[in-house]
Amino acid sequence: DGGITQSPKYLFRKEGQNVTLSCEQNLNHDAMYWYRQDPGQGLRLIYYSQIVNDFQKGDIAEGYSVSREKKESFPLTVTSAQKNPTAFYLCATNKRKGTEQYFGPGTRLTVT
Amino acid sequence: GESVGLHLPTLSVQEGDNSIINCAYSNSASDYFIWYKQESGKGPQFIIDIRSNMDKRQGQRVTVLLNKTVKHLSLQIAATQPGDSAVYFCAENMGDAGGTSYGKLTFGQGTILTVHP
């Protein structure tokens, strides 16, 4: 069953704690992306990776970190430096530039 | 910076009507455009895409029109059904300026489509 898996679906954390969101894909896509979505808003790019062991900052990378040790996995860590971490986080992949991105089901993170 | 935006934040239609959702973009270097549908609490779902060397593309019940002269993109949904109710996003992919824009999409704010039975 091919696709993108994000876990967990809902995540709750206390302020000041780091938290890591999981994204796994078995589509054999080279590129992976992390987006953040706030209520009533569009998607904003946090980080993206075109190839294993390489990644670039997106438009709102401050307070976040990523790694790409395997083609299938692109975990996102929301650090305590992120001022407003409560949001819906979406992972996406695509095969190459200029093709559609496929999205995972998302993780809703709530920090109190 | 340049951005993608939508003319109408909400659209209400009757079941069976045709729907048109509009999107304005300002980056003339964009070479690829996508429409996504997002249902509440879920990830966006690909609907249709179009490249800048085309002005029209049709799918099943959907048509995307691209007008590069006025930098305008539209999504037409024929015979709209209650299951089409969702938020619709347009997104653009800039051209390969400096090779740094691999796959990067810029999303608009979204239009809420509500279909009444």
PDB file of C-alpha atoms in Angstrom:
ATOM      1  CA  ASP A   1       0.000   0.000   0.000  1.00  0.00           C
ATOM      2  CA  GLY A   2       1.946   3.006  -1.276  1.00  0.00           C
ATOM      3  CA  GLY A   3       1.811   6.430   0.243  1.00  0.00           C
ATOM      4  CA  ILE A   4       2.956   8.874   2.864  1.00  0.00           C
ATOM      5  CA  THR A   5       2.587   8.187   6.562  1.00  0.00           C
ATOM      6  CA  GLN A   6       2.620  10.852   9.234  1.00  0.00           C
ATOM      7  CA  SER A   7       2.428   9.967  12.867  1.00  0.00           C
ATOM      8  CA  PRO A   8       0.882  10.636  15.202  1.00  0.00           C
ATOM      9  CA  LYS A   9      -2.304  12.305  13.929  1.00  0.00           C
ATOM     10  CA  TYR A  10      -2.619  14.402  17.095  1.00  0.00           C
ATOM     11  CA  LEU A  11       0.268  15.458  19.327  1.00  0.00           C
ATOM     12  CA  PHE A  12       0.212  17.433  22.553  1.00  0.00           C
ATOM     13  CA  ARG A  13       3.275  18.944  24.203  1.00  0.00           C
ATOM     14  CA  LYS A  14       4.143  21.355  26.963  1.00  0.00           C
ATOM     15  CA  GLU A  15       5.811  24.623  26.111  1.00  0.00           C
ATOM     16  CA  GLY A  16       9.602  24.382  26.198  1.00  0.00           C
ATOM     17  CA  GLN A  17       9.756  20.778  24.993  1.00  0.00           C
ATOM     18  CA  ASN A  18      11.161  19.707  21.653  1.00  0.00           C
ATOM     19  CA  VAL A  19       8.963  17.371  19.625  1.00  0.00           C
ATOM     20  CA  THR A  20       9.677  15.308  16.502  1.00  0.00           C
ATOM     21  CA  LEU A  21       7.073  14.651  13.831  1.00  0.00           C
ATOM     22  CA  SER A  22       7.458  11.603  11.673  1.00  0.00           C
ATOM     23  CA  CYS A  23       7.107  11.407   7.873  1.00  0.00           C
ATOM     24  CA  GLU A  24       7.689   8.166   5.978  1.00  0.00           C
ATOM     25  CA  GLN A  25       7.111   7.454   2.287  1.00  0.00           C
ATOM     26  CA  ASN A  26       7.302   4.341   0.136  1.00  0.00           C
ATOM     27  CA  LEU A  27       6.735   6.105  -3.184  1.00  0.00           C
ATOM     28  CA  ASN A  28      10.467   6.135  -3.969  1.00  0.00           C
ATOM     29  CA  HIS A  29      10.281   9.915  -4.431  1.00  0.00           C
ATOM     30  CA  ASP A  30      13.487  11.895  -4.220  1.00  0.00           C
ATOM     31  CA  ALA A  31      12.095  15.124  -2.796  1.00  0.00           C
ATOM     32  CA  MET A  32      10.327  15.630   0.516  1.00  0.00           C
ATOM     33  CA  TYR A  33       8.815  18.746   2.066  1.00  0.00           C
ATOM     34  CA  TRP A  34       7.411  20.011   5.351  1.00  0.00           C
ATOM     35  CA  TYR A  35       4.658  22.612   5.443  1.00  0.00           C
ATOM     36  CA  ARG A  36       2.873  24.351   8.233  1.00  0.00           C
ATOM     37  CA  GLN A  37      -0.800  25.328   8.020  1.00  0.00           C
ATOM     38  CA  ASP A  38      -2.552  27.665  10.430  1.00  0.00           C
ATOM     39  CA  PRO A  39      -6.363  27.930  10.662  1.00  0.00           C
ATOM     40  CA  GLY A  40      -7.857  29.554   7.573  1.00  0.00           C
ATOM     41  CA  GLN A  41      -4.460  29.900   5.971  1.00  0.00           C
ATOM     42  CA  GLY A  42      -2.551  28.434   3.085  1.00  0.00           C
ATOM     43  CA  LEU A  43       0.517  26.229   3.418  1.00  0.00           C
ATOM     44  CA  ARG A  44       3.917  27.660   4.247  1.00  0.00           C
ATOM     45  CA  LEU A  45       7.141  25.807   3.480  1.00  0.00           C
ATOM     46  CA  ILE A  46       9.385  24.986   6.444  1.00  0.00           C
ATOM     47  CA  TYR A  47      12.124  22.767   4.990  1.00  0.00           C
ATOM     48  CA  TYR A  48      12.639  20.625   1.927  1.00  0.00           C
ATOM     49  CA  SER A  49      15.064  17.962   0.798  1.00  0.00           C
ATOM     50  CA  GLN A  50      15.884  16.969  -2.750  1.00  0.00           C
ATOM     51  CA  ILE A  51      18.233  14.121  -1.897  1.00  0.00           C
ATOM     52  CA  VAL A  52      19.468  12.083   1.033  1.00  0.00           C
ATOM     53  CA  ASN A  53      21.791  13.947   3.411  1.00  0.00           C
ATOM     54  CA  ASP A  54      20.832  17.312   1.941  1.00  0.00           C
ATOM     55  CA  PHE A  55      18.082  19.782   2.833  1.00  0.00           C
ATOM     56  CA  GLN A  56      17.282  23.469   2.461  1.00  0.00           C
ATOM     57  CA  LYS A  57      15.399  26.017   4.501  1.00  0.00           C
ATOM     58  CA  GLY A  58      12.012  27.087   3.307  1.00  0.00           C
ATOM     59  CA  ASP A  59      10.231  30.322   4.069  1.00  0.00           C
ATOM     60  CA  ILE A  60       9.702  29.769   7.820  1.00  0.00           C
ATOM     61  CA  ALA A  61      12.569  27.531   9.002  1.00  0.00           C
ATOM     62  CA  GLU A  62      13.325  29.349  12.272  1.00  0.00           C
ATOM     63  CA  GLY A  63      12.671  27.134  15.286  1.00  0.00           C
ATOM     64  CA  TYR A  64      12.595  23.932  13.232  1.00  0.00           C
ATOM     65  CA  SER A  65      15.171  21.309  12.266  1.00  0.00           C
ATOM     66  CA  VAL A  66      15.158  18.303   9.944  1.00  0.00           C
ATOM     67  CA  SER A  67      17.292  15.369   8.876  1.00  0.00           C
ATOM     68  CA  ARG A  68      17.321  13.178   5.774  1.00  0.00           C
ATOM     69  CA  GLU A  69      19.374  10.099   6.572  1.00  0.00           C
ATOM     70  CA  LYS A  70      17.202   7.802   4.471  1.00  0.00           C
ATOM     71  CA  LYS A  71      15.274   8.382   1.256  1.00  0.00           C
ATOM     72  CA  GLU A  72      12.090   7.151   2.907  1.00  0.00           C
ATOM     73  CA  SER A  73      12.179   9.363   5.990  1.00  0.00           C
ATOM     74  CA  PHE A  74      12.188  13.105   6.664  1.00  0.00           C
ATOM     75  CA  PRO A  75      11.498  13.824  10.359  1.00  0.00           C
ATOM     76  CA  LEU A  76      10.781  17.365  11.526  1.00  0.00           C
ATOM     77  CA  THR A  77      11.744  18.571  14.998  1.00  0.00           C
ATOM     78  CA  VAL A  78       9.850  21.501  16.424  1.00  0.00           C
ATOM     79  CA  THR A  79      12.204  23.068  18.945  1.00  0.00           C
ATOM     80  CA  SER A  80      11.457  25.209  21.957  1.00  0.00           C
ATOM     81  CA  ALA A  81      12.763  28.170  19.937  1.00  0.00           C
ATOM     82  CA  GLN A  82       9.654  28.094  17.740  1.00  0.00           C
ATOM     83  CA  LYS A  83       7.518  30.910  19.130  1.00  0.00           C
ATOM     84  CA  ASN A  84       4.117  29.646  18.024  1.00  0.00           C
ATOM     85  CA  PRO A  85       4.341  25.915  17.307  1.00  0.00           C
ATOM     86  CA  THR A  86       0.643  25.018  17.498  1.00  0.00           C
ATOM     87  CA  ALA A  87      -0.395  24.229  13.927  1.00  0.00           C
ATOM     88  CA  PHE A  88      -1.244  21.513  11.405  1.00  0.00           C
ATOM     89  CA  TYR A  89       1.948  20.056   9.899  1.00  0.00           C
ATOM     90  CA  LEU A  90       1.948  18.462   6.480  1.00  0.00           C
ATOM     91  CA  CYS A  91       4.601  16.373   4.808  1.00  0.00           C
ATOM     92  CA  ALA A  92       4.754  16.063   1.018  1.00  0.00           C
ATOM     93  CA  THR A  93       6.846  14.329  -1.620  1.00  0.00           C
ATOM     94  CA  ASN A  94       7.349  14.522  -5.330  1.00  0.00           C
ATOM     95  CA  LYS A  95       9.283  12.580  -7.887  1.00  0.00           C
ATOM     96  CA  ARG A  96      11.066  15.516  -9.496  1.00  0.00           C
ATOM     97  CA  LYS A  97      10.747  19.213 -10.186  1.00  0.00           C
ATOM     98  CA  GLY A  98       7.661  20.289 -11.989  1.00  0.00           C
ATOM     99  CA  THR A  99       5.455  17.451 -10.858  1.00  0.00           C
ATOM    100  CA  GLU A 100       2.649  17.315  -8.366  1.00  0.00           C
ATOM    101  CA  GLN A 101       3.391  16.979  -4.688  1.00  0.00           C
ATOM    102  CA  TYR A 102       1.631  14.243  -2.774  1.00  0.00           C
ATOM    103  CA  PHE A 103       0.630  15.049   0.783  1.00  0.00           C
ATOM    104  CA  GLY A 104       0.421  12.961   3.906  1.00  0.00           C
ATOM    105  CA  PRO A 105      -2.571  13.074   6.277  1.00  0.00           C
ATOM    106  CA  GLY A 106      -0.929  15.642   8.554  1.00  0.00           C
ATOM    107  CA  THR A 107      -0.129  15.924  12.252  1.00  0.00           C
ATOM    108  CA  ARG A 108      -1.963  18.417  14.414  1.00  0.00           C
ATOM    109  CA  LEU A 109       0.422  19.694  17.087  1.00  0.00           C
ATOM    110  CA  THR A 110      -0.889  21.515  20.134  1.00  0.00           C
ATOM    111  CA  VAL A 111       1.569  23.135  22.533  1.00  0.00           C
ATOM    112  CA  THR A 112       0.291  24.504  25.841  1.00  0.00           C
TER     113      THR A 112
ATOM    114  CA  GLY B   1       8.041  38.792  -2.356  1.00  0.00           C
ATOM    115  CA  GLU B   2       5.784  37.519  -5.094  1.00  0.00           C
ATOM    116  CA  SER B   3       2.795  35.480  -4.095  1.00  0.00           C
ATOM    117  CA  VAL B   4      -0.262  33.611  -5.238  1.00  0.00           C
ATOM    118  CA  GLY B   5      -3.638  34.928  -4.122  1.00  0.00           C
ATOM    119  CA  LEU B   6      -7.315  34.274  -4.577  1.00  0.00           C
ATOM    120  CA  HIS B   7     -10.056  36.700  -5.550  1.00  0.00           C
ATOM    121  CA  LEU B   8     -12.840  35.067  -3.494  1.00  0.00           C
ATOM    122  CA  PRO B   9     -12.393  33.469  -0.108  1.00  0.00           C
ATOM    123  CA  THR B  10     -15.793  31.707  -0.145  1.00  0.00           C
ATOM    124  CA  LEU B  11     -18.068  30.309  -2.816  1.00  0.00           C
ATOM    125  CA  SER B  12     -21.522  28.798  -2.286  1.00  0.00           C
ATOM    126  CA  VAL B  13     -23.284  26.919  -5.078  1.00  0.00           C
ATOM    127  CA  GLN B  14     -26.244  24.629  -5.545  1.00  0.00           C
ATOM    128  CA  GLU B  15     -25.728  20.977  -6.344  1.00  0.00           C
ATOM    129  CA  GLY B  16     -25.523  20.520 -10.092  1.00  0.00           C
ATOM    130  CA  ASP B  17     -24.263  24.030 -10.795  1.00  0.00           C
ATOM    131  CA  ASN B  18     -20.863  24.704 -12.282  1.00  0.00           C
ATOM    132  CA  SER B  19     -18.282  26.284  -9.960  1.00  0.00           C
ATOM    133  CA  ILE B  20     -15.438  28.584 -10.878  1.00  0.00           C
ATOM    134  CA  ILE B  21     -12.625  29.272  -8.440  1.00  0.00           C
ATOM    135  CA  ASN B  22     -10.136  31.978  -9.327  1.00  0.00           C
ATOM    136  CA  CYS B  23      -6.494  32.568  -8.494  1.00  0.00           C
ATOM    137  CA  ALA B  24      -4.133  35.439  -9.292  1.00  0.00           C
ATOM    138  CA  TYR B  25      -0.396  34.994  -9.403  1.00  0.00           C
ATOM    139  CA  SER B  26       2.274  37.629  -9.666  1.00  0.00           C
ATOM    140  CA  ASN B  27       5.423  35.664 -10.501  1.00  0.00           C
ATOM    141  CA  SER B  28       5.835  35.722 -14.266  1.00  0.00           C
ATOM    142  CA  ALA B  29       8.647  33.143 -13.951  1.00  0.00           C
ATOM    143  CA  SER B  30       6.272  30.452 -12.668  1.00  0.00           C
ATOM    144  CA  ASP B  31       6.106  27.554 -15.081  1.00  0.00           C
ATOM    145  CA  TYR B  32       3.842  25.067 -13.356  1.00  0.00           C
ATOM    146  CA  PHE B  33       0.557  25.440 -11.507  1.00  0.00           C
ATOM    147  CA  ILE B  34      -1.478  23.017  -9.411  1.00  0.00           C
ATOM    148  CA  TRP B  35      -4.930  22.930  -7.869  1.00  0.00           C
ATOM    149  CA  TYR B  36      -5.465  21.057  -4.622  1.00  0.00           C
ATOM    150  CA  LYS B  37      -8.595  20.150  -2.684  1.00  0.00           C
ATOM    151  CA  GLN B  38      -8.403  19.957   1.090  1.00  0.00           C
ATOM    152  CA  GLU B  39     -11.119  18.504   3.273  1.00  0.00           C
ATOM    153  CA  SER B  40     -11.274  19.378   6.933  1.00  0.00           C
ATOM    154  CA  GLY B  41      -8.481  17.805   8.963  1.00  0.00           C
ATOM    155  CA  LYS B  42      -6.879  16.107   5.957  1.00  0.00           C
ATOM    156  CA  GLY B  43      -3.911  16.699   3.703  1.00  0.00           C
ATOM    157  CA  PRO B  44      -4.403  18.427   0.327  1.00  0.00           C
ATOM    158  CA  GLN B  45      -5.401  16.183  -2.540  1.00  0.00           C
ATOM    159  CA  PHE B  46      -4.129  16.811  -6.071  1.00  0.00           C
ATOM    160  CA  ILE B  47      -6.862  17.768  -8.546  1.00  0.00           C
ATOM    161  CA  ILE B  48      -5.208  18.951 -11.731  1.00  0.00           C
ATOM    162  CA  ASP B  49      -2.094  20.717 -12.948  1.00  0.00           C
ATOM    163  CA  ILE B  50      -1.055  22.804 -15.924  1.00  0.00           C
ATOM    164  CA  ARG B  51       2.244  23.947 -17.348  1.00  0.00           C
ATOM    165  CA  SER B  52       2.914  27.455 -18.575  1.00  0.00           C
ATOM    166  CA  ASN B  53       3.083  26.347 -22.224  1.00  0.00           C
ATOM    167  CA  MET B  54      -0.628  25.465 -22.080  1.00  0.00           C
ATOM    168  CA  ASP B  55      -3.724  27.595 -21.544  1.00  0.00           C
ATOM    169  CA  LYS B  56      -6.281  24.886 -20.826  1.00  0.00           C
ATOM    170  CA  ARG B  57      -6.332  21.405 -19.429  1.00  0.00           C
ATOM    171  CA  GLN B  58      -9.289  19.157 -18.714  1.00  0.00           C
ATOM    172  CA  GLY B  59      -9.766  16.360 -16.263  1.00  0.00           C
ATOM    173  CA  GLN B  60     -12.767  14.481 -15.018  1.00  0.00           C
ATOM    174  CA  ARG B  61     -15.386  17.187 -14.320  1.00  0.00           C
ATOM    175  CA  VAL B  62     -12.606  19.758 -13.834  1.00  0.00           C
ATOM    176  CA  THR B  63     -10.940  22.222 -16.159  1.00  0.00           C
ATOM    177  CA  VAL B  64      -8.036  24.527 -15.409  1.00  0.00           C
ATOM    178  CA  LEU B  65      -7.542  27.679 -17.428  1.00  0.00           C
ATOM    179  CA  LEU B  66      -4.321  29.673 -17.454  1.00  0.00           C
ATOM    180  CA  ASN B  67      -4.153  33.252 -18.710  1.00  0.00           C
ATOM    181  CA  LYS B  68      -0.526  34.330 -18.637  1.00  0.00           C
ATOM    182  CA  THR B  69      -1.304  37.774 -19.990  1.00  0.00           C
ATOM    183  CA  VAL B  70      -3.142  38.752 -16.816  1.00  0.00           C
ATOM    184  CA  LYS B  71      -1.482  36.151 -14.579  1.00  0.00           C
ATOM    185  CA  HIS B  72      -4.752  34.421 -13.760  1.00  0.00           C
ATOM    186  CA  LEU B  73      -5.605  30.801 -13.067  1.00  0.00           C
ATOM    187  CA  SER B  74      -9.066  29.315 -12.664  1.00  0.00           C
ATOM    188  CA  LEU B  75     -10.548  25.969 -11.724  1.00  0.00           C
ATOM    189  CA  GLN B  76     -13.912  25.029 -13.174  1.00  0.00           C
ATOM    190  CA  ILE B  77     -15.883  22.189 -11.619  1.00  0.00           C
ATOM    191  CA  ALA B  78     -18.796  20.887 -13.671  1.00  0.00           C
ATOM    192  CA  ALA B  79     -21.990  19.614 -12.068  1.00  0.00           C
ATOM    193  CA  THR B  80     -20.758  20.372  -8.567  1.00  0.00           C
ATOM    194  CA  GLN B  81     -21.655  17.779  -5.956  1.00  0.00           C
ATOM    195  CA  PRO B  82     -21.877  17.971  -2.138  1.00  0.00           C
ATOM    196  CA  GLY B  83     -18.694  15.891  -1.989  1.00  0.00           C
ATOM    197  CA  ASP B  84     -16.863  18.737  -3.714  1.00  0.00           C
ATOM    198  CA  SER B  85     -17.301  20.910  -0.617  1.00  0.00           C
ATOM    199  CA  ALA B  86     -13.788  21.677   0.621  1.00  0.00           C
ATOM    200  CA  VAL B  87     -11.081  24.306   0.559  1.00  0.00           C
ATOM    201  CA  TYR B  88      -9.396  24.692  -2.808  1.00  0.00           C
ATOM    202  CA  PHE B  89      -5.820  25.945  -3.118  1.00  0.00           C
ATOM    203  CA  CYS B  90      -3.869  27.000  -6.134  1.00  0.00           C
ATOM    204  CA  ALA B  91      -0.095  26.711  -6.042  1.00  0.00           C
ATOM    205  CA  GLU B  92       2.681  27.839  -8.345  1.00  0.00           C
ATOM    206  CA  ASN B  93       6.160  26.520  -8.995  1.00  0.00           C
ATOM    207  CA  MET B  94       8.685  29.089 -10.022  1.00  0.00           C
ATOM    208  CA  GLY B  95      10.926  28.523 -12.981  1.00  0.00           C
ATOM    209  CA  ASP B  96      14.368  27.082 -12.406  1.00  0.00           C
ATOM    210  CA  ALA B  97      16.000  30.406 -11.549  1.00  0.00           C
ATOM    211  CA  GLY B  98      19.445  29.512 -10.267  1.00  0.00           C
ATOM    212  CA  GLY B  99      18.389  25.904  -9.820  1.00  0.00           C
ATOM    213  CA  THR B 100      17.174  26.554  -6.303  1.00  0.00           C
ATOM    214  CA  SER B 101      13.457  26.188  -6.793  1.00  0.00           C
ATOM    215  CA  TYR B 102      13.266  22.425  -7.107  1.00  0.00           C
ATOM    216  CA  GLY B 103       9.659  21.574  -6.503  1.00  0.00           C
ATOM    217  CA  LYS B 104       9.025  24.563  -4.251  1.00  0.00           C
ATOM    218  CA  LEU B 105       5.377  25.485  -4.355  1.00  0.00           C
ATOM    219  CA  THR B 106       3.890  28.780  -3.250  1.00  0.00           C
ATOM    220  CA  PHE B 107       0.296  28.371  -2.098  1.00  0.00           C
ATOM    221  CA  GLY B 108      -2.567  30.815  -2.179  1.00  0.00           C
ATOM    222  CA  GLN B 109      -4.836  31.421   0.808  1.00  0.00           C
ATOM    223  CA  GLY B 110      -7.563  29.072  -0.370  1.00  0.00           C
ATOM    224  CA  THR B 111     -11.245  29.316  -1.333  1.00  0.00           C
ATOM    225  CA  ILE B 112     -13.938  27.598   0.691  1.00  0.00           C
ATOM    226  CA  LEU B 113     -16.427  25.908  -1.629  1.00  0.00           C
ATOM    227  CA  THR B 114     -19.785  24.975  -0.117  1.00  0.00           C
ATOM    228  CA  VAL B 115     -22.223  22.939  -2.178  1.00  0.00           C
ATOM    229  CA  HIS B 116     -25.863  22.965  -1.052  1.00  0.00           C
ATOM    230  CA  PRO B 117     -28.047  19.951  -1.863  1.00  0.00           C
TER     231      PRO B 117
END
